[in-house]
Every structure is written in structure tokens, then in C-alpha cells.
Short mmCIF file of C-alpha atoms in Angstrom, two decimals:
data_model
loop_
_atom_site.label_atom_id
_atom_site.label_comp_id
_atom_site.label_asym_id
_atom_site.label_seq_id
_atom_site.Cartn_x
_atom_site.Cartn_y
_atom_site.Cartn_z
CA UNK G 1 76.08 82.77 127.55
CA UNK G 2 76.86 85.73 125.20
CA UNK G 3 74.44 86.21 122.23
CA UNK G 4 76.77 85.94 118.87
CA UNK G 5 74.67 88.52 117.33
CA UNK G 6 77.20 91.27 119.10
CA UNK G 7 79.55 90.07 116.55
CA UNK G 8 76.86 90.93 113.76
CA UNK G 9 75.99 94.64 112.73
CA UNK G 10 72.16 94.22 111.24
CA UNK G 11 72.95 97.40 108.85
CA UNK G 12 76.18 96.34 107.44
CA UNK G 13 74.57 93.37 105.76
CA UNK G 14 75.47 94.05 102.17
CA UNK G 15 76.63 97.22 102.52
CA UNK G 16 78.68 96.15 99.56
CA UNK G 17 75.68 96.56 97.41
CA UNK G 18 75.14 100.20 98.15
CA UNK G 19 78.56 101.13 96.35
CA UNK G 20 78.32 102.14 92.58
CA UNK G 21 81.18 102.57 90.50
CA UNK G 22 81.49 106.22 91.60
CA UNK G 23 82.38 104.74 95.41
CA UNK G 24 85.14 102.06 93.44
CA UNK G 25 86.90 105.29 91.25
CA UNK G 26 86.88 107.25 94.31
CA UNK G 27 88.59 104.37 96.33
CA UNK G 28 91.00 103.71 93.36
CA UNK G 29 92.27 107.48 92.82
CA UNK G 30 92.54 108.20 96.33
CA UNK G 31 94.55 105.00 97.08
CA UNK G 32 97.22 105.39 94.25
CA UNK G 33 97.38 109.00 94.53
CA UNK G 34 98.47 108.69 98.05
CA UNK G 35 100.80 105.72 97.30
CA UNK G 36 102.69 107.98 95.10
CA UNK G 37 103.45 110.31 97.47
CA UNK G 38 104.80 107.70 99.50
CA UNK G 39 106.61 106.11 96.67
CA UNK G 40 108.68 109.52 96.29
CA UNK G 41 109.29 109.13 99.79
CA UNK G 42 110.42 105.95 99.81
CA UNK G 43 112.64 106.67 97.27
CA UNK G 44 114.48 108.52 99.57
CA UNK G 45 115.00 105.81 102.16
CA UNK G 46 116.13 103.40 99.40
CA UNK G 47 118.96 105.12 98.00
CA UNK G 48 120.72 106.45 101.45
CA UNK G 49 123.56 104.29 100.79
CA UNK G 50 124.41 105.50 96.94
CA UNK G 51 123.52 109.21 98.75
CA UNK G 52 126.03 108.46 101.37
CA UNK G 53 128.70 107.36 99.11
CA UNK G 54 128.37 110.28 96.71
CA UNK G 55 128.83 112.63 99.83
CA UNK G 56 131.63 111.38 100.78
CA UNK G 57 135.78 110.81 99.81
CA UNK G 58 136.23 108.14 97.14
CA UNK G 59 138.54 106.57 99.64
CA UNK G 60 135.75 105.91 102.00
CA UNK G 61 133.28 104.76 99.96
CA UNK G 62 132.84 101.71 97.11
CA UNK G 63 130.70 103.72 94.83
CA UNK G 64 130.65 102.15 90.90
CA UNK G 65 131.60 105.85 89.91
CA UNK G 66 135.13 105.93 91.54
CA UNK G 67 136.52 105.88 87.90
CA UNK G 68 136.06 109.64 87.63
CA UNK G 69 138.89 111.70 87.99
CA UNK G 70 139.97 112.38 91.46
CA UNK G 71 139.21 116.50 91.40
CA UNK G 72 135.89 115.94 89.95
CA UNK G 73 135.01 113.41 92.45
CA UNK G 74 136.23 114.78 95.69
CA UNK G 75 134.58 118.16 94.97
CA UNK G 76 131.42 117.02 95.23
CA UNK G 77 131.55 115.00 98.97
CA UNK G 78 130.13 117.25 101.97
CA UNK G 79 131.30 115.24 104.80
CA UNK G 80 134.66 113.64 106.00
CA UNK G 81 133.38 110.43 106.62
CA UNK G 82 130.22 107.77 106.43
CA UNK G 83 129.02 108.58 109.56
CA UNK G 84 128.60 112.29 109.42
CA UNK G 85 126.81 111.45 105.88
CA UNK G 86 124.01 109.30 108.22
CA UNK G 87 123.53 111.99 111.07
CA UNK G 88 122.66 114.34 107.96
CA UNK G 89 120.32 112.08 106.32
CA UNK G 90 118.98 111.41 109.62
CA UNK G 91 118.16 115.49 109.89
CA UNK G 92 116.83 115.42 106.51
CA UNK G 93 114.21 112.92 107.74
CA UNK G 94 114.03 114.82 110.96
CA UNK G 95 113.26 118.25 108.80
CA UNK G 96 111.03 116.76 106.25
CA UNK G 97 108.48 114.99 108.93
CA UNK G 98 108.84 118.18 110.87
CA UNK G 99 107.50 120.72 108.10
CA UNK G 100 105.27 117.71 107.16
CA UNK G 101 103.59 117.87 110.86
CA UNK G 102 103.27 121.44 110.77
CA UNK G 103 101.85 121.37 106.89
CA UNK G 104 99.11 118.79 108.35
CA UNK G 105 97.74 120.96 110.84
CA UNK G 106 97.45 123.83 108.10
CA UNK G 107 96.71 121.21 105.20
CA UNK G 108 93.20 119.80 107.49
CA UNK G 109 91.74 123.60 107.75
CA UNK G 110 92.35 124.44 104.24
CA UNK G 111 90.74 121.01 103.31
CA UNK G 112 87.78 121.56 105.09
CA UNK G 113 87.83 124.96 103.59
CA UNK G 114 89.15 124.66 99.73
CA UNK G 115 88.47 122.10 97.02
CA UNK G 116 89.65 118.89 98.19
CA UNK G 117 90.50 118.20 94.55
CA UNK G 118 92.50 120.94 93.72
CA UNK G 119 94.57 121.00 97.40
CA UNK G 120 95.73 117.43 96.36
CA UNK G 121 96.75 117.76 92.70
CA UNK G 122 98.54 121.08 93.62
CA UNK G 123 100.21 119.04 96.32
CA UNK G 124 100.99 115.85 94.28
CA UNK G 125 102.59 118.08 91.19
CA UNK G 126 104.41 120.60 93.33
CA UNK G 127 105.99 118.09 95.38
CA UNK G 128 106.84 116.01 92.13
CA UNK G 129 108.87 118.88 91.33
CA UNK G 130 110.34 119.24 94.38
CA UNK G 131 111.68 115.75 94.44
CA UNK G 132 113.25 116.25 90.85
CA UNK G 133 115.40 119.21 91.94
CA UNK G 134 116.47 117.48 94.92
CA UNK G 135 117.71 114.17 93.49
CA UNK G 136 117.91 114.43 90.39
CA UNK G 137 118.89 118.23 88.78
CA UNK G 138 121.91 118.60 91.89
CA UNK G 139 123.48 115.45 90.55
CA UNK G 140 123.18 116.12 87.22
CA UNK G 141 124.54 119.84 87.53
CA UNK G 142 126.55 118.41 90.15
CA UNK G 143 125.81 120.87 92.81
CA UNK G 144 126.02 120.05 96.19
CA UNK G 145 124.70 122.03 99.13
CA UNK G 146 123.70 121.42 102.96
CA UNK G 147 121.29 124.51 103.22
CA UNK G 148 119.73 123.93 99.36
CA UNK G 149 119.19 120.33 100.37
CA UNK G 150 117.53 121.66 103.81
CA UNK G 151 115.16 124.11 101.92
CA UNK G 152 113.80 121.61 99.31
CA UNK G 153 113.07 119.15 101.81
CA UNK G 154 111.30 121.41 103.92
CA UNK G 155 109.14 122.33 101.08
CA UNK G 156 108.37 119.11 100.23
CA UNK G 157 107.26 118.21 103.69
CA UNK G 158 104.62 120.94 103.35
CA UNK G 159 103.71 120.06 100.08
CA UNK G 160 103.36 116.70 100.62
CA UNK G 161 101.37 117.13 103.55
CA UNK G 162 98.13 118.29 101.47
CA UNK G 163 97.65 114.22 100.77
CA UNK G 164 96.57 112.58 103.92
CA UNK G 165 94.16 114.85 104.88
CA UNK G 166 92.49 115.34 101.75
CA UNK G 167 92.40 111.85 100.79
CA UNK G 168 91.14 110.48 104.28
CA UNK G 169 88.49 113.36 103.81
CA UNK G 170 87.24 112.30 100.37
CA UNK G 171 86.80 108.83 101.57
CA UNK G 172 84.84 109.71 104.77
CA UNK G 173 82.39 111.55 102.61
CA UNK G 174 81.97 108.42 100.54
CA UNK G 175 81.75 105.38 102.56
CA UNK G 176 79.97 105.69 106.07
CA UNK G 177 79.93 103.88 109.28
CA UNK G 178 79.01 100.93 108.22
CA UNK G 179 82.04 98.10 107.34
CA UNK G 180 84.42 101.46 107.47
CA UNK G 181 86.90 99.13 109.53
CA UNK G 182 87.42 96.64 106.69
CA UNK G 183 87.00 99.33 103.67
CA UNK G 184 89.24 101.73 105.42
CA UNK G 185 91.65 98.92 106.77
CA UNK G 186 92.05 97.75 103.05
CA UNK G 187 92.48 101.41 101.65
CA UNK G 188 95.05 102.45 104.31
CA UNK G 189 97.40 99.94 102.24
CA UNK G 190 97.72 102.65 99.90
CA UNK G 191 101.05 103.40 102.08
CA UNK G 192 102.56 100.07 102.37
CA UNK G 193 101.77 99.52 98.30
CA UNK G 194 103.62 103.06 97.56
CA UNK G 195 106.54 102.23 99.66
CA UNK G 196 106.54 98.69 97.39
CA UNK G 197 106.37 100.61 94.59
CA UNK G 198 108.73 103.37 95.21
CA UNK G 199 110.97 100.10 96.47
CA UNK G 200 110.43 98.61 93.07
CA UNK G 201 111.44 101.69 90.91
CA UNK G 202 114.52 102.82 92.89
CA UNK G 203 116.00 99.42 92.56
CA UNK G 204 115.03 98.67 88.92
CA UNK G 205 117.23 102.02 88.00
CA UNK G 206 119.65 102.12 90.87
CA UNK G 207 122.18 100.48 88.71
CA UNK G 208 122.45 103.91 86.67
CA UNK G 209 122.48 106.37 89.39
CA UNK G 210 120.04 107.32 92.23
CA UNK G 211 119.12 110.25 90.38
CA UNK G 212 117.30 108.13 88.19
CA UNK G 213 115.21 107.03 91.03
CA UNK G 214 114.18 110.38 91.53
CA UNK G 215 113.68 110.91 88.38
CA UNK G 216 111.03 107.93 87.54
CA UNK G 217 108.80 108.11 90.89
CA UNK G 218 108.74 112.40 90.47
CA UNK G 219 107.56 111.59 86.86
CA UNK G 220 104.62 109.37 88.04
CA UNK G 221 103.97 111.65 90.83
CA UNK G 222 103.48 114.09 88.65
CA UNK G 223 101.27 112.49 86.26
CA UNK G 224 99.06 111.16 89.16
CA UNK G 225 98.23 114.81 90.34
CA UNK G 226 97.40 115.58 87.08
CA UNK G 227 95.01 112.41 86.75
CA UNK G 228 93.78 113.67 90.30
CA UNK G 229 92.66 116.78 89.11
CA UNK G 230 90.73 115.83 86.06
CA UNK G 231 89.07 113.08 87.78
CA UNK G 232 88.33 112.80 91.30
CA UNK G 233 85.12 113.53 92.65
CA UNK G 234 85.33 115.01 96.30
CA UNK G 235 81.87 113.96 97.62
CA UNK G 236 78.78 112.37 96.79
CA UNK G 237 76.92 115.96 96.94
CA UNK G 238 78.68 116.94 93.73
CA UNK G 239 76.71 114.01 91.76
CA UNK G 240 73.93 114.64 93.10
CA UNK G 241 73.77 111.40 95.17
CA UNK G 242 72.92 111.17 99.34
CA UNK G 243 75.68 110.89 101.56
CA UNK G 244 76.56 108.13 103.67
CA UNK G 245 76.23 109.66 106.94
CA UNK G 246 73.00 111.35 106.59
CA UNK G 247 71.58 108.31 105.07
CA UNK G 248 72.71 106.78 108.20
CA UNK G 249 71.21 109.32 110.60
CA UNK G 250 68.12 108.82 108.94
CA UNK G 251 68.06 105.35 109.13
CA UNK G 252 65.60 102.90 111.43
CA UNK G 253 68.42 101.08 112.94
CA UNK G 254 70.01 104.20 113.98
CA UNK G 255 71.40 102.22 117.00
CA UNK G 256 73.28 100.37 114.81
CA UNK G 257 75.27 103.15 113.13
CA UNK G 258 76.29 104.89 116.70
CA UNK G 259 79.98 106.03 115.81
CA UNK G 260 82.65 103.13 117.41
CA UNK G 261 84.39 106.60 118.74
CA UNK G 262 81.43 108.39 120.79
CA UNK G 263 81.46 109.80 124.45
CA UNK G 264 78.67 107.15 125.73
CA UNK G 265 79.52 108.13 129.13
CA UNK G 266 77.83 111.41 128.55
CA UNK G 267 74.18 112.06 128.72
CA UNK G 268 72.46 112.58 125.18
CA UNK G 269 71.23 116.24 126.55
CA UNK G 270 75.22 117.07 127.17
CA UNK G 271 76.21 116.34 123.63
CA UNK G 272 73.29 118.36 121.67
CA UNK G 273 74.61 120.84 124.04
CA UNK G 274 78.12 121.45 122.17
CA UNK G 275 76.62 120.27 118.89
CA UNK G 276 78.59 121.92 116.10
CA UNK G 277 76.46 121.54 112.95
CA UNK G 278 72.82 123.23 112.87
CA UNK G 279 70.05 120.98 113.26
CA UNK G 280 68.31 122.34 110.25
CA UNK G 281 69.42 119.89 107.76
CA UNK G 282 68.98 122.54 104.84
CA UNK G 283 71.44 124.86 106.50
CA UNK G 284 75.21 124.19 105.15
CA UNK G 285 77.28 122.96 107.76
CA UNK G 286 80.51 125.33 108.79
CA UNK G 287 83.88 124.31 109.01
CA UNK G 288 84.89 123.05 112.20
CA UNK G 289 87.76 125.38 114.24
CA UNK G 290 91.13 123.83 114.97
CA UNK G 291 90.74 124.16 118.73
CA UNK G 292 87.20 122.61 118.49
CA UNK G 293 88.44 119.70 116.65
CA UNK G 294 91.72 119.25 118.96
CA UNK G 295 89.22 118.80 121.96
CA UNK G 296 86.94 116.42 120.60
CA UNK G 297 86.73 113.41 122.80
CA UNK G 298 89.39 110.94 121.89
CA UNK G 299 90.83 113.55 119.76
CA UNK G 300 93.89 113.91 122.19
CA UNK G 301 94.65 110.18 123.42
CA UNK G 302 94.88 108.85 119.80
CA UNK G 303 97.00 112.07 118.83
CA UNK G 304 99.91 111.12 121.37
CA UNK G 305 99.75 107.45 120.57
CA UNK G 306 99.66 107.92 117.09
CA UNK G 307 103.09 110.32 117.36
CA UNK G 308 104.69 107.10 119.53
CA UNK G 309 103.63 104.43 116.85
CA UNK G 310 104.48 106.37 113.86
CA UNK G 311 107.91 107.05 115.20
CA UNK G 312 108.22 103.50 115.24
CA UNK G 313 106.85 102.76 111.66
CA UNK G 314 108.18 105.55 110.02
CA UNK G 315 111.74 104.58 111.11
CA UNK G 316 111.25 101.44 109.55
CA UNK G 317 110.31 103.11 106.70
CA UNK G 318 113.11 105.43 106.80
CA UNK G 319 115.89 103.33 108.10
CA UNK G 320 115.33 99.37 107.01
CA UNK G 321 117.17 99.46 103.84
CA UNK G 322 119.82 101.10 105.44
CA UNK G 323 119.72 98.64 108.67
CA UNK G 324 120.07 95.75 106.13
CA UNK G 325 122.99 96.89 104.01
CA UNK G 326 125.26 97.87 107.17
CA UNK G 327 124.13 95.06 109.14
CA UNK G 328 124.22 92.04 106.87
CA UNK G 329 126.32 93.57 104.43
CA UNK G 330 123.51 93.32 101.62
CA UNK G 331 123.54 94.71 98.55
CA UNK G 332 121.19 97.80 98.54
CA UNK G 333 119.04 97.15 95.83
CA UNK G 334 118.42 93.42 97.48
CA UNK G 335 118.22 95.07 100.84
CA UNK G 336 115.26 97.40 99.04
CA UNK G 337 113.44 94.52 97.89
CA UNK G 338 113.49 92.56 101.14
CA UNK G 339 112.15 95.53 102.93
CA UNK G 340 109.17 95.31 100.89
CA UNK G 341 107.83 92.62 103.08
CA UNK G 342 107.48 94.72 106.27
CA UNK G 343 105.18 96.55 103.69
CA UNK G 344 103.23 93.44 103.15
CA UNK G 345 103.10 92.41 106.65
CA UNK G 346 101.38 95.99 107.41
CA UNK G 347 98.60 95.45 104.51
CA UNK G 348 97.64 92.21 105.88
CA UNK G 349 97.53 93.59 109.21
CA UNK G 350 95.55 96.58 108.84
CA UNK G 351 93.17 94.89 106.43
CA UNK G 352 92.67 91.97 108.99
CA UNK G 353 92.62 94.07 112.13
CA UNK G 354 90.07 96.78 110.63
CA UNK G 355 87.56 93.94 109.89
CA UNK G 356 87.63 92.46 113.41
CA UNK G 357 86.99 95.68 114.96
CA UNK G 358 83.89 95.97 112.50
CA UNK G 359 82.82 92.50 114.05
CA UNK G 360 83.86 93.66 117.30
CA UNK G 361 82.31 97.27 117.21
CA UNK G 362 85.40 98.76 119.00
CA UNK G 363 88.91 99.67 117.68
CA UNK G 364 90.81 100.17 120.85
CA UNK G 365 90.55 96.32 122.07
CA UNK G 366 92.21 95.33 118.77
CA UNK G 367 94.79 97.85 118.61
CA UNK G 368 96.28 96.92 122.32
CA UNK G 369 96.20 93.35 121.33
CA UNK G 370 98.44 93.93 118.48
CA UNK G 371 100.74 96.13 120.01
CA UNK G 372 101.66 93.83 122.67
CA UNK G 373 102.05 91.29 120.20
CA UNK G 374 104.06 94.05 118.36
CA UNK G 375 106.80 94.08 121.60
CA UNK G 376 107.35 90.66 121.09
CA UNK G 377 108.33 91.15 117.44
CA UNK G 378 110.28 94.03 117.72
CA UNK G 379 112.15 92.16 120.39
CA UNK G 380 112.33 89.02 118.12
CA UNK G 381 113.08 91.10 114.92
CA UNK G 382 116.32 92.42 116.89
CA UNK G 383 117.93 88.76 116.59
CA UNK G 384 116.72 88.27 113.34
CA UNK G 385 120.21 85.80 111.65
CA UNK G 386 122.10 86.81 108.39
CA UNK G 387 119.11 84.63 106.60
CA UNK G 388 117.01 86.29 103.84
CA UNK G 389 113.84 84.06 104.29
CA UNK G 390 113.45 84.10 107.72
CA UNK G 391 114.47 87.49 108.25
CA UNK G 392 111.85 88.62 105.78
CA UNK G 393 109.40 86.22 107.77
CA UNK G 394 109.98 87.70 110.96
CA UNK G 395 109.83 91.41 108.85
CA UNK G 396 106.39 90.75 107.53
CA UNK G 397 105.66 89.73 111.41
CA UNK G 398 106.30 92.66 112.87
CA UNK G 399 104.98 94.94 110.03
CA UNK G 400 101.43 93.15 110.47
CA UNK G 401 101.61 94.11 114.46
CA UNK G 402 102.84 97.57 114.02
CA UNK G 403 101.87 98.58 110.50
CA UNK G 404 98.23 97.39 111.03
CA UNK G 405 97.76 99.28 113.90
CA UNK G 406 99.36 102.51 112.62
CA UNK G 407 97.01 102.44 109.31
CA UNK G 408 93.87 101.65 111.51
CA UNK G 409 94.83 104.81 113.54
CA UNK G 410 95.71 107.37 110.76
CA UNK G 411 92.47 106.12 108.62
CA UNK G 412 89.61 104.14 110.13
CA UNK G 413 90.07 105.61 113.80
CA UNK G 414 90.77 109.08 112.29
CA UNK G 415 87.32 109.13 110.22
CA UNK G 416 85.35 108.15 113.34
CA UNK G 417 87.07 110.72 115.31
CA UNK G 418 85.51 113.33 112.39
CA UNK G 419 82.20 111.65 112.35
CA UNK G 420 81.23 111.68 116.28
CA UNK G 421 78.06 112.58 117.62
CA UNK G 422 80.04 115.93 118.99
CA UNK G 423 79.65 117.14 115.51
CA UNK G 424 76.80 114.83 113.80
CA UNK G 425 78.91 113.48 111.46
CA UNK G 426 79.99 116.85 109.57
CA UNK G 427 82.19 116.34 106.29
CA UNK G 428 83.69 119.80 107.12
CA UNK G 429 85.58 118.83 110.22
CA UNK G 430 86.74 115.21 109.07
CA UNK G 431 90.38 116.80 107.08
CA UNK G 432 90.89 118.99 110.19
CA UNK G 433 90.75 116.23 112.81
CA UNK G 434 92.78 113.85 110.55
CA UNK G 435 95.30 116.39 109.77
CA UNK G 436 95.55 117.08 113.82
CA UNK G 437 95.99 113.25 114.46
CA UNK G 438 98.54 112.52 111.44
CA UNK G 439 100.34 115.99 112.22
CA UNK G 440 101.01 115.37 116.06
CA UNK G 441 102.07 111.62 114.78
CA UNK G 442 104.19 113.40 112.44
CA UNK G 443 106.01 115.63 114.98
CA UNK G 444 106.35 112.09 117.14
CA UNK G 445 108.55 110.33 113.80
CA UNK G 446 110.03 113.79 113.34
CA UNK G 447 111.92 113.39 116.66
CA UNK G 448 112.54 109.80 116.44
CA UNK G 449 114.41 110.09 112.96
CA UNK G 450 117.31 112.20 114.64
CA UNK G 451 116.97 109.98 117.43
CA UNK G 452 117.60 106.62 115.72
CA UNK G 453 120.52 107.85 113.83
CA UNK G 454 122.00 109.58 117.46
CA UNK G 455 121.18 106.23 119.26
CA UNK G 456 122.75 103.97 116.79
CA UNK G 457 125.93 105.81 116.13
CA UNK G 458 126.39 105.70 120.03
CA UNK G 459 125.04 102.42 121.20
CA UNK G 460 124.12 100.34 118.31
CA UNK G 461 121.16 98.96 116.63
CA UNK G 462 120.31 96.63 119.46
CA UNK G 463 119.32 99.77 121.53
CA UNK G 464 117.39 101.57 118.78
CA UNK G 465 115.32 98.27 118.75
CA UNK G 466 114.89 98.89 122.64
CA UNK G 467 113.72 102.33 121.53
CA UNK G 468 111.43 101.25 119.43
CA UNK G 469 109.84 98.84 122.18
CA UNK G 470 109.52 101.60 124.77
CA UNK G 471 107.59 104.04 122.25
CA UNK G 472 105.46 100.88 121.14
CA UNK G 473 104.56 100.48 124.98
CA UNK G 474 103.76 103.79 125.86
CA UNK G 475 101.42 103.93 122.43
CA UNK G 476 99.17 101.23 124.45
CA UNK G 477 99.57 103.43 127.77
CA UNK G 478 98.07 106.47 126.09
CA UNK G 479 95.07 104.65 124.34
CA UNK G 480 94.39 102.44 127.90
CA UNK G 481 91.54 104.71 128.89
CA UNK G 482 89.59 104.17 125.83
CA UNK G 483 90.37 100.32 126.05
CA UNK G 484 88.73 100.31 129.46
CA UNK G 485 85.83 102.87 128.33
CA UNK G 486 85.20 100.39 125.30
CA UNK G 487 85.62 97.13 127.48
CA UNK G 488 83.06 98.64 129.58
CA UNK G 489 80.70 99.23 126.96
CA UNK G 490 81.30 95.83 125.39
CA UNK G 491 80.63 94.04 128.52
CA UNK G 492 77.23 96.20 128.95
CA UNK G 493 76.06 95.46 125.92
CA UNK G 494 76.49 91.77 125.85
CA UNK G 495 74.38 91.69 129.09
CA UNK G 496 71.79 93.77 128.29
CA UNK G 497 71.26 91.15 124.78
CA UNK G 498 71.16 88.36 127.74
CA UNK G 499 68.75 89.80 129.65
CA UNK G 500 66.32 90.97 126.72
CA UNK G 501 66.50 87.26 125.69
#
């Protein structure tokens, strides 16, 4: 019979007692900084119907501004019909995500070499200015130009890419291995909270015009960037406090702090042979190179898996309000508010699944079970009825099984990959590894957004959901070698504990 101690990590008992008010401040500042970045992104997806109406002739839409003179109105339209406008909106999503992906690879390297507080603050403030120019100033001036929109959205993707590698790296500096799945699972709800905040802000001012939705979110994001610049402490070293990773490596319960992602099948001597950090604890660690980080154990499988999963997750993020408005003919503001339930499911899923992975001391089996359930949830939601309570319930369940694993890979697992044995927990590798994982995921998401618009126009929404099911299944395929290895390690550990009693 298995020993119940397998579900208990000795070094994690009372790990909350090790946290100070500095940890709480870092948790909240990084949480809301990325939430504000996501809120500004969510604004674009929440006002797609209004933008599409503004970009098409008055005879083809039902905009509230139809009382404008016909020559003024039709001078602003960019496309002959709503379908052409929808394709361009999908192209903008793809452009944003491609530039965001490229920026992530760069921002991870920059974050490991420069002050992450300055990088994050600059990205937030600059992105807020670009969002204002894109959605507010163009409407005030009645200036509509495809090239201008594309150029701004490329720049916005590059600037927003500074956020995730920096906030994950800062969190990794402050929070150690003990309880990381739960802490990061709860913290990774920042993206979903940002989506909820963006939907709320957009729906609250949408009646005055979509330009005010961009104005409100960009203003709040700019203010958040100023607060980050003056308030964020990126590492305990800046305050003379011990670094969690170094404490854990020197603790007597060293086995309890072995990384959840490690190359355990390789001999310890081989691990030492390619250790990147110098053995002298006094010597300052060097930032890891991009290709060294790319070749670390587990980075490639999880990056490919996240490319498939982020495609599905971001498709819900970008297209869910649009889908609800067109599929069920609900008002845009109502669709925005209902789409919040997907993010609520993702928040709960990320927290619970992170806690379970801490108890099991393994991440990939938890991911696999959730993703298998996600296939069924996607199939069920594709047939959801024109009933708001039922639709919201199935939507939340879908978010639980898709948003939860997505949050875990992008946060807790990225932190594990950046603190594994091959680099001896060097914090100078964490932003680079996070940038690689999230950057690869964003490439997949970028391709997916344009494919979603093409599939929807050609085959309909049902085939879009079949496409989501295929991508979710491929996510399981990519992490299957890691699942087998971790399950084998888990079985061996349980057997060894049984034999020692």
C-alpha cells in the first residue's frame, strides 16, 4: 500500500510563514501589472463588433451613429462588408501575436541583463500610448488607414512582450520551490483578472463609443506603469534578504526541493558537467545564452505544447465575445460580460491544478488529465444552447480545463524550467526560458487567430471547435514523453518509500 507521505512535502510545511510583506507587495504589483496589460488587449476583442460596424458602410451595419451625414459616414469605411472587416480583425490579431512572439524572445534576454523594473515599466507606459493612438486618437480625428493600424499593432505586440518574462522572473526570484504550483497557480490568474477587468471597463463605456474603451484602459495601464517604476523590488538581494533558491539548495531537506522538472534519468556527474553557474557561491552568476536555454531539458516539449494550447486559449480570448454576438445575436455589451465566465473557470482551474501538482510533486500528469477533459468540454460548448446561464456554466467548465493548464505552463512550469539542476537555479536564466516558452506559444497563437477567421468564414463555427479539439489533443502528444517519465519516477518513489518501512 502506498505511503500517504508521498503527498506531503516536508519542506513545504508552513512555507507561508516564510513570506513577508515584501512578498505580498511583489505578488500584488506583478499580478496587477500583467492584469493591466491583458485588460488593454481584451479591450480590442471586446469592441470588435463596434469596430467592424465603423469600418463598413452604413447600409451594412446597425451602429448607433447612423445619424451622421452619409458622406461623413462612408468616408470612414475601410471594407465593403462585415466579412472583409472580420478577416482584417483576424489579421490584426495575428500581426499582434507574431510581433509579441518575436518580442518575447528578445525581452527574455533583455530582462536577464537589464533592470526588470525599468523594462516592465517602459513596456507598460509605451504600450498604453500605442493603444491610445490606435483606438482613441484615430476615432477622434476620423483617420482610418490599414497600414497605420498594422504598424501600431506590431509596435504594441513588441512593447507588451516585455511584461510576462519580467513578472515571471521577479516572482521566481521571490518565491521558491515549496508551494510554487499553488502560489503561481493563484498568481497566474492575473491574465484572467485582466480579461475580466478589460471586459468590465469596455462594457461600461461602450455606449459612448468604442474609442472611450481604449481611452480608459490605456490610461489605467499607464498609471500602473508609473507605480511599477517606483514600487517594484525585483529581487530579495536588493533588500539584503536571502534568495529562496539559495536557501533551498543549502537546506538539510535538499531532496524535498529537487525541481519538479529535472533530468533525473541522467547521472549526477553528467549534470555537473554542463552546469552553467559557477560553483563558487560568491561569484556573480552569468546570464544564460539563448540557445543554452533553448536546449535545457523540457523546454522544447513544453514550448511546442504551449504553442498548441495557447492557440486555443487565445482564440477564446480574442473571439469569444464576437462569437457570442454573431452566434446568438446577443448585444455586444452582454457578450462581453458573459465571456468573463471563461476567465473565472481559468482562475479556479489554475489554482486547483497547481495545488494538486504540488501535492503530487509532478506537473505533467495533472496537465494530461485536464487536457483530456478539455476535449470533452470543447465538444460540449460547441453545442451549447441559446441560454445564457447554461452557456456561462459550460463556458466556465471549458475555461477550467483549458485556462488552468495554460496558466500552469506559462507560470509555474516556466519557473521550474528556469530553476532546474542544469543551471543550478540561476535567476539570470528565468526570463530567457520564460520568453522562449511563451514566445513559442505566441507563434502558435498568432497562426491560429488568422486560421480561426478563415475556418469560420469558409466552414462555420462548428469546424472552428473541431480545430480547437485537434490542437488540444496535440498538446497532450507533445508532453506525453514527460508524462511517462514523471509517472515512472512517481511509481519508483512510492515503491522505495514502501520498502523502507
